[in-house]
Coordinates of C-alpha atoms in Angstrom, one line a residue:
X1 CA 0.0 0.0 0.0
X2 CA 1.3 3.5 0.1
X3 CA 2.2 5.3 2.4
X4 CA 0.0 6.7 4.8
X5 CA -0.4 10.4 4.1
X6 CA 0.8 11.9 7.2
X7 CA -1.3 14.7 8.8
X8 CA 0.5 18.4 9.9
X9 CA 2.3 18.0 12.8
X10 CA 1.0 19.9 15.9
X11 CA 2.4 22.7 17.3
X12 CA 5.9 21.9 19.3
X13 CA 6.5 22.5 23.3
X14 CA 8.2 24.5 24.6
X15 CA 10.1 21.9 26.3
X16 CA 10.4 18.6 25.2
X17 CA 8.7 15.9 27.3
X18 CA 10.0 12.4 28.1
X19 CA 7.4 9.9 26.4
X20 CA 7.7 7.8 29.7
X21 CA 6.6 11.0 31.7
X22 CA 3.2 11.9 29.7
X23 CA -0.2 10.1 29.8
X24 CA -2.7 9.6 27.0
X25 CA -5.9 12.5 28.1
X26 CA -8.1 11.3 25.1
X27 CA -8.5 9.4 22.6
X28 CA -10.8 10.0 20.2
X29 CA -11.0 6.9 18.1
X30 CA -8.4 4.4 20.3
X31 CA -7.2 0.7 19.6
X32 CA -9.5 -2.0 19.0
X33 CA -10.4 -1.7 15.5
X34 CA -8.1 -5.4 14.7
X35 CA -9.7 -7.2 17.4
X36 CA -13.1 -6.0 16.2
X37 CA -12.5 -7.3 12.6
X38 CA -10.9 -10.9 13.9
X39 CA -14.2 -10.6 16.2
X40 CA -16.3 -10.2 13.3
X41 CA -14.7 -12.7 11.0
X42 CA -15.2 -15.3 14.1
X43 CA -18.8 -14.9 14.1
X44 CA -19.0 -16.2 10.1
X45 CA -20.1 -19.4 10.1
X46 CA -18.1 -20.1 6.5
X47 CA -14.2 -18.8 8.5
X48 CA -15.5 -21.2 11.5
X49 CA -16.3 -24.1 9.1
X50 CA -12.8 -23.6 7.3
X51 CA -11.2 -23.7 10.9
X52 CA -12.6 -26.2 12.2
X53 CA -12.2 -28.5 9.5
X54 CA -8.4 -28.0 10.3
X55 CA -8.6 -28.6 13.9
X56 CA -10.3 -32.3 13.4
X57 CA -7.7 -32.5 10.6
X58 CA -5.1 -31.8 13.5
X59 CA -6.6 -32.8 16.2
X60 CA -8.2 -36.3 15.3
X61 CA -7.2 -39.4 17.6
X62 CA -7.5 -42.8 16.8
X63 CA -9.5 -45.1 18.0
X64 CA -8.3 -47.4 20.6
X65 CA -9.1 -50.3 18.6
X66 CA -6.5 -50.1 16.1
X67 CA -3.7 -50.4 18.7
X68 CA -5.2 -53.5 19.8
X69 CA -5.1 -55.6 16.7
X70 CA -2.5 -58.5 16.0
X71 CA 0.9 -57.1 14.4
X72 CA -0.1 -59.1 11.3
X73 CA -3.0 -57.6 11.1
X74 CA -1.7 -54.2 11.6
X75 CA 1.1 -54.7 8.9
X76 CA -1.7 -55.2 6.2
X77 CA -3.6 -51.7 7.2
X78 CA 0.1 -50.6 6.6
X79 CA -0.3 -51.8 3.3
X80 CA -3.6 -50.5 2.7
X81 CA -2.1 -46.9 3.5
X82 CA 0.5 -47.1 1.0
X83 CA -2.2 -47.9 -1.5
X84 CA -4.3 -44.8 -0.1
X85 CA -1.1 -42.5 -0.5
X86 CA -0.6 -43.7 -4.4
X87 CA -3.9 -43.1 -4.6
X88 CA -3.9 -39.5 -2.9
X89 CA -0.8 -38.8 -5.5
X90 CA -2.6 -39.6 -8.7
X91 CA -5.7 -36.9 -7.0
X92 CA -3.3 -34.4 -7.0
X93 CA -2.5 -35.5 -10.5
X94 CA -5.9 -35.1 -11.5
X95 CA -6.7 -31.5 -10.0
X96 CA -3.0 -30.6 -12.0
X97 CA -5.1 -31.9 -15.4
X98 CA -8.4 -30.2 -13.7
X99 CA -6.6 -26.7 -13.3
X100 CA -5.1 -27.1 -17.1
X101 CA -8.5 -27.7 -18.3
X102 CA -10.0 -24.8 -16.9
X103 CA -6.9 -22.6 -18.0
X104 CA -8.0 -24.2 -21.5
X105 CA -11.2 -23.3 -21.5
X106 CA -10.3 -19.4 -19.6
X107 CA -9.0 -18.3 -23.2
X108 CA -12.7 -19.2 -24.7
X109 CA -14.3 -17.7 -21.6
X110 CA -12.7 -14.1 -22.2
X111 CA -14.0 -13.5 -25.6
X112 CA -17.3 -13.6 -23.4
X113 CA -15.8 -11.3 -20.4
X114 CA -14.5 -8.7 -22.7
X115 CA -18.4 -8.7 -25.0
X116 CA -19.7 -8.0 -21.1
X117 CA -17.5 -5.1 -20.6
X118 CA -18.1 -3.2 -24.0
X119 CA -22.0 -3.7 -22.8
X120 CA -21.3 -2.6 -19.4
X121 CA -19.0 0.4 -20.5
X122 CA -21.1 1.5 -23.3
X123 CA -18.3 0.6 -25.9
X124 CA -20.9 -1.4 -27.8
X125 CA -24.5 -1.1 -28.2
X126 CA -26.4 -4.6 -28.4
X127 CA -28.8 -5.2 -31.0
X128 CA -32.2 -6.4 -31.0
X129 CA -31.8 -10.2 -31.7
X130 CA -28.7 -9.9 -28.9
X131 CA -30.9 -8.5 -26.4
X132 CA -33.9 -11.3 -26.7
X133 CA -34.1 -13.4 -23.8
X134 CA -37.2 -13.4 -22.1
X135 CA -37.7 -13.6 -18.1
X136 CA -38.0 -16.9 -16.3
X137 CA -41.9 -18.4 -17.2
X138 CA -42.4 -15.4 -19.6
X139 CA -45.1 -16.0 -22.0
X140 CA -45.6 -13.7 -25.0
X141 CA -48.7 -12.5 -23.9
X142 CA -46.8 -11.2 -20.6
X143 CA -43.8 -9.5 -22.5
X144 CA -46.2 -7.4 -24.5
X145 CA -48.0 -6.6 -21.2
X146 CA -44.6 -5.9 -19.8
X147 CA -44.2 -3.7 -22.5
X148 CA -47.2 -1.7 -22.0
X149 CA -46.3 -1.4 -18.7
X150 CA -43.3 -0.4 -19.4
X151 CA -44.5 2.3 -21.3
X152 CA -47.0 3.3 -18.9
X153 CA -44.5 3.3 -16.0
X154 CA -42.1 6.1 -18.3
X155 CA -45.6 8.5 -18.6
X156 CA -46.8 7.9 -14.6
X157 CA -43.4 7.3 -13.0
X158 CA -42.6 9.9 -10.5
X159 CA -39.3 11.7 -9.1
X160 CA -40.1 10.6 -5.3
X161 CA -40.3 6.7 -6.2
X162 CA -36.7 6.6 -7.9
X163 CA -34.2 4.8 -6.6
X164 CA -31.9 5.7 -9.1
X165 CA -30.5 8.8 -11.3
X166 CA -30.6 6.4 -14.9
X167 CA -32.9 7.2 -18.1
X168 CA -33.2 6.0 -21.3
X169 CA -30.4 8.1 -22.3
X170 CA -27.9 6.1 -19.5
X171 CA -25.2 4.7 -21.7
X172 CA -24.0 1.2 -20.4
X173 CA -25.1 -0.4 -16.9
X174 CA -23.6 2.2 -15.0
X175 CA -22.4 0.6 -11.2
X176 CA -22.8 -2.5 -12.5
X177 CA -20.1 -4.2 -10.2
X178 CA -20.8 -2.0 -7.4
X179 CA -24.1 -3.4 -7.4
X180 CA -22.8 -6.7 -7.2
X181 CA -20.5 -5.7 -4.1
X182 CA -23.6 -4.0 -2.2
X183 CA -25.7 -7.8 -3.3
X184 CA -23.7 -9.9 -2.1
X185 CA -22.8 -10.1 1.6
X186 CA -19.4 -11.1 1.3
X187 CA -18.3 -8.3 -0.4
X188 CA -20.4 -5.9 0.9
X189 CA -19.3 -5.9 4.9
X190 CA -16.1 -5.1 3.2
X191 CA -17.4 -1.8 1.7
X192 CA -17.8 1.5 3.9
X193 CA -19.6 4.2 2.4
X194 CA -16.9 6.4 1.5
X195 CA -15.9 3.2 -0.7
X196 CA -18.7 3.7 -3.2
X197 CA -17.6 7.0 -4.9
X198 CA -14.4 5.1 -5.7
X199 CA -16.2 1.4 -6.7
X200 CA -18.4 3.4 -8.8
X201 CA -15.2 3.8 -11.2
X202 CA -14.6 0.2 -11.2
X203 CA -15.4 -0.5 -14.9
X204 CA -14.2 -4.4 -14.9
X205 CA -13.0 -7.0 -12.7
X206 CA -10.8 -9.4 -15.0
X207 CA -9.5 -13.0 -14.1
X208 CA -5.9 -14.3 -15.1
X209 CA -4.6 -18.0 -14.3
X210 CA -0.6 -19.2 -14.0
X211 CA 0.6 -22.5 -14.3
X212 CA 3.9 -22.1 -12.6
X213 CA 3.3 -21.7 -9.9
X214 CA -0.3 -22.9 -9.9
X215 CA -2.2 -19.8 -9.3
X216 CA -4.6 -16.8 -10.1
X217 CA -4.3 -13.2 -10.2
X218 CA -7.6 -10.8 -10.0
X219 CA -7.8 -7.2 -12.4
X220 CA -9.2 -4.7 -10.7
X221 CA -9.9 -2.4 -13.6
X222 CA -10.9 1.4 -12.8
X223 CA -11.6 4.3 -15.2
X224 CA -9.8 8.2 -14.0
X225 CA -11.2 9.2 -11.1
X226 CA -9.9 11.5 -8.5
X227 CA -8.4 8.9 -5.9
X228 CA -5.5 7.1 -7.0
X229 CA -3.9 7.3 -10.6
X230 CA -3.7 3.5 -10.6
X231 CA -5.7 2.2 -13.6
X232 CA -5.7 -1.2 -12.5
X233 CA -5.3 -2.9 -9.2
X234 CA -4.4 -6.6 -8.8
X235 CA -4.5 -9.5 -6.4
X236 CA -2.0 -12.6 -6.3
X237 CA -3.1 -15.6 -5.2
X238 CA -0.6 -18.8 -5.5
X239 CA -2.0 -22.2 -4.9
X240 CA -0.3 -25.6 -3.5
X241 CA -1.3 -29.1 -5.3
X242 CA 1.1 -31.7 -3.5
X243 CA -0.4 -33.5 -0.2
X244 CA 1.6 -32.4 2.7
X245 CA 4.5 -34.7 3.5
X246 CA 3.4 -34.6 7.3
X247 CA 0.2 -35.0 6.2
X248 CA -1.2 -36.4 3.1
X249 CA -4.0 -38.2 4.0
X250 CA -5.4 -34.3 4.7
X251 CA -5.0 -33.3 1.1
X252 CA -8.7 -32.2 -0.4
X253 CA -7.4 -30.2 -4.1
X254 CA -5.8 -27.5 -4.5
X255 CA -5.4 -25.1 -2.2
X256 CA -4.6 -21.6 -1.7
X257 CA -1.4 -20.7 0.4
X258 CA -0.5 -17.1 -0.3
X259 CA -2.0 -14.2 -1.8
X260 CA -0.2 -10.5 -2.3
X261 CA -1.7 -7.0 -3.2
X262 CA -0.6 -4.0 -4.9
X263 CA 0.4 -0.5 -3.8
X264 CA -1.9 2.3 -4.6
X265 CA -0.9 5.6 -5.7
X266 CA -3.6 7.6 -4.1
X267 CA -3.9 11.8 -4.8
X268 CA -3.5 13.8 -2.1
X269 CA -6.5 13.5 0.9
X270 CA -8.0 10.6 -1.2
X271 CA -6.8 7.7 0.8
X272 CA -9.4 6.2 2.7
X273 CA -7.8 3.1 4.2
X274 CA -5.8 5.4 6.8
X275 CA -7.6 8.1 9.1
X276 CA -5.7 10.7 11.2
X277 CA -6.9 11.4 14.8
X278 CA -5.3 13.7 17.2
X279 CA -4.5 12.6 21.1
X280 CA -3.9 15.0 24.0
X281 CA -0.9 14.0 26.4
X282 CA -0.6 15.3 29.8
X283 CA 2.9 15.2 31.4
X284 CA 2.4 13.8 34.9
X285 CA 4.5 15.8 37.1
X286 CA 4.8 19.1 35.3
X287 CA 1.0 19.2 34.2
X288 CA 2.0 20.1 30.7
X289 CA -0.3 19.5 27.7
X290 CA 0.8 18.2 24.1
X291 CA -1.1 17.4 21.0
X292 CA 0.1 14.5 18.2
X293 CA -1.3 13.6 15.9
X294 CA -1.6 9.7 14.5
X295 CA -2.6 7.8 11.8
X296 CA -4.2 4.7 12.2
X297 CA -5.8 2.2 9.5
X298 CA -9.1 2.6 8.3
X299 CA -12.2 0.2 7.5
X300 CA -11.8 0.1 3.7
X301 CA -12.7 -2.6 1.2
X302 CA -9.2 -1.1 -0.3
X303 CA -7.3 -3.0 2.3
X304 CA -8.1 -6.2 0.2
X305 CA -5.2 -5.3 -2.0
X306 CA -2.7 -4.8 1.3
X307 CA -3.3 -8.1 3.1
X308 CA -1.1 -9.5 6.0
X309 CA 2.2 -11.3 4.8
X310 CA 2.6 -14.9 4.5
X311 CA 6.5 -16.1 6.8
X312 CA 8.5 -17.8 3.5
X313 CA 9.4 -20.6 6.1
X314 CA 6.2 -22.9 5.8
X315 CA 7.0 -24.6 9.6
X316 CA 6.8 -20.7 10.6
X317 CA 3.5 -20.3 12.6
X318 CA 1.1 -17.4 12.7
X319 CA -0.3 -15.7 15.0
X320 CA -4.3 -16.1 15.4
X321 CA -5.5 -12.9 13.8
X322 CA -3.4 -13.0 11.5
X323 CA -4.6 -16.6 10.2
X324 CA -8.1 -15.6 11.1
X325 CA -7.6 -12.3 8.1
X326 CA -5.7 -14.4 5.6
X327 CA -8.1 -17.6 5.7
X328 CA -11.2 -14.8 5.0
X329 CA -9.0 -13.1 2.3
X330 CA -8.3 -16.6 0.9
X331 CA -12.3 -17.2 0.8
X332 CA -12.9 -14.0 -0.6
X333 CA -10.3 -14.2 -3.2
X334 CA -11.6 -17.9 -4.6
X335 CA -15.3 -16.8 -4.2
X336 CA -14.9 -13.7 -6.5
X337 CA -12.9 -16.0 -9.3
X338 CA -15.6 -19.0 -8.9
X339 CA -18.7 -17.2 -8.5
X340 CA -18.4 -13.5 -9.4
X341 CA -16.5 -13.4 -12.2
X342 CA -18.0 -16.0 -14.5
X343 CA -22.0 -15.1 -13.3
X344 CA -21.6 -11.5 -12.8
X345 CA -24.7 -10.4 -14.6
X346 CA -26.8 -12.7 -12.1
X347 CA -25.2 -11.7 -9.5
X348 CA -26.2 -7.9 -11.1
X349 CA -29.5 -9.2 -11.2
X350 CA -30.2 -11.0 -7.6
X351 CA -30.9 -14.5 -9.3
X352 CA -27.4 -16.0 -8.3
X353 CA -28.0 -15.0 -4.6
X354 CA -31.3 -17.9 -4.4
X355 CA -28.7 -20.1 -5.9
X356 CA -26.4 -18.9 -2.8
X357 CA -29.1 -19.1 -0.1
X358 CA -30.0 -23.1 -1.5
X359 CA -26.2 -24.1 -1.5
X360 CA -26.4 -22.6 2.3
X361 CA -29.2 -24.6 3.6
X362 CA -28.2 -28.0 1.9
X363 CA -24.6 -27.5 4.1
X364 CA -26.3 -26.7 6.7
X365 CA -27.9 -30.7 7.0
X366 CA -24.2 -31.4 8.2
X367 CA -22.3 -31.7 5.0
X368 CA -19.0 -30.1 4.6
X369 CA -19.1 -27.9 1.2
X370 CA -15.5 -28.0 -0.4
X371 CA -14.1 -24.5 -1.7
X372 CA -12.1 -25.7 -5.0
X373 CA -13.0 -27.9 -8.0

């Protein structure tokens, strides 16, 4: 990210004053704010499912019977392991082929994307045959009601029942993917109302897959606005496809392992992942008063492209909020190249959120839903 813009420094003391001899009179926004987010994230039943999965991964104990069989009997389960491991290795084999598929298939899929984002940006106008695709259950009687209706609501509508600023002279579907953010609930706990002047530049989100390593990275496309001179903004996400050696029987597809951002070039006062409060501090012997001024992060959905780093040494471990902000990122990340991405317009729409809502309930009869292929 860049840096934080720094606000003007308060006026100095006469005298300078011993940090260990002051103490904090106010403060008017205080700590808390990381605690709050890993408290939130806690409280989403999908980050609890991925967690706990890993702790009966980890935490699993055998039964008691399987000590007490013979030793010849034992050395044949041996056996059967091997077999399972060999069988765990050609798995990984096939999500390798699985991933190459889809990568196959990616190239045919863009032709589509980039059709979507002439719509969407008004670089192409569709024509009449292109634009025929009738609601669900539509009958022709109802679509030349709908017209009439239509035609009616343009003469009756009135300014106080709008919800929106478009006509028939809008060119494109203006907001298109900030509608998408504010529909689905993933996305939108991430954005904070000073994010939507910004998102409503976002012109086209844009999906990129790497072999070597196996991975993904996410376009972020915006159009000139008065924020940041970045014209795009990506996310890396690299993805693991070997069972772990301490642990293969645990191996369930690919995987993602480690994701990096971008740094924004924001314009002067436009950064909104940083706020700047101001703290009063009162020495304790003397009585004397000083003003400093911080900076502290900010609630941004713009903090998606500065997320925690991932230690290089895999046996490193991390600490719990940490874990807790890179497992949601992770979910986030996969969710907007599965889902978003590929059924934007539906998700545009409101008719991929049922879909959501179903998948939802059916996990919720006690079956564990698998994020990957």
């Amino acid at each position: 990210m860049a840096d934080p813009e720094k606000g003007a420094p308060a006026p100095a003391m006469e005298e300078d004053i011993d940090e260990e001899d002051v103490e904090d009179v106010e403060d008017e926004e205080g700590g808390g704010e990381r605690k709050e987010l890993v408290d939130k994230l806690m409280k989403d039943p999908q980050v609890l499912a991925a967690l706990q999965t890993k702790l009966r991964r980890y935490l699993g104990t055998p039964s008691g019977y399987i000590s007490s069989l013979p030793v010849a009997v034992k050395r044949r389960i041996k056996a059967l392991k091997k077999l399972q491991l060999q069988y765990t290795d050609l798995e990984a084999a096939f999500y390798k082929e699985v991933h190459a598929l889809e990568v196959k298939y990616d190239k045919m899929h863009q032709a589509l994307y980039e059709k979507r984002r002439h719509v969407v940006t008004s670089e192409y106008e569709p024509n009449d045959e292109e634009c025929d695709f009738p609601s669900d259950d539509e009958t022709d009687d109802e679509k030349n009601l709908c017209k009439d209706m239509d035609e009616k609501a343009k003469i009756d509508e009135k300014d106080e029942n709008k919800v929106h600023d478009f006509d028939e002279n809008t060119k494109g579907i203006p907001e298109f993917w900030l509608t998408i953010f504010k529909n689905v609930d993933l996305l939108a706990e991430m954005v904070q109302d000073y994010d939507e002047p910004i998102l409503k530049h976002l012109i086209d989100i844009q999906l990129k897959f790497h072999d070597e390593p196996m991975g993904f990275t996410l376009e972020f496309h915006f159009s000139e606005n008065e924020y940041f001179t970045n014209k795009v903004l990506t996310k890396y996400y690299e993805m693991k496809c070997v069972p772990d050696k301490d642990d293969p029987f645990g191996f369930e597809g690919p995987e993602i392992f480690k994701c990096k951002g971008c740094t924004l070039d924001w314009k002067k006062g436009k950064n909104v992942t940083v706020k700047t409060i101001k703290k009063k501090q009162k020495h304790k012997s003397r009585g004397a008063v000083r003003t400093i001024t911080k900076t502290l992060q900010n609630d941004s959905f713009f903090n998606f492209f500065n997320p925690p780093p991932v230690p290089e040494d895999p046996n490193e471990e991390m600490d719990e909020d940490t874990q807790a902000l890179l497992t949601a990122d992770f979910e986030i990340g996969h969710y907007i190249r599965e889902r978003i991405i590929p059924r934007a317009v539906l998700f545009y729409t409101g008719e991929a959120l049922d879909d959501e809502d179903f998948e939802e309930e059916e996990g919720e009869e006690g079956e564990n839903i698998l994020i990957g292929y």
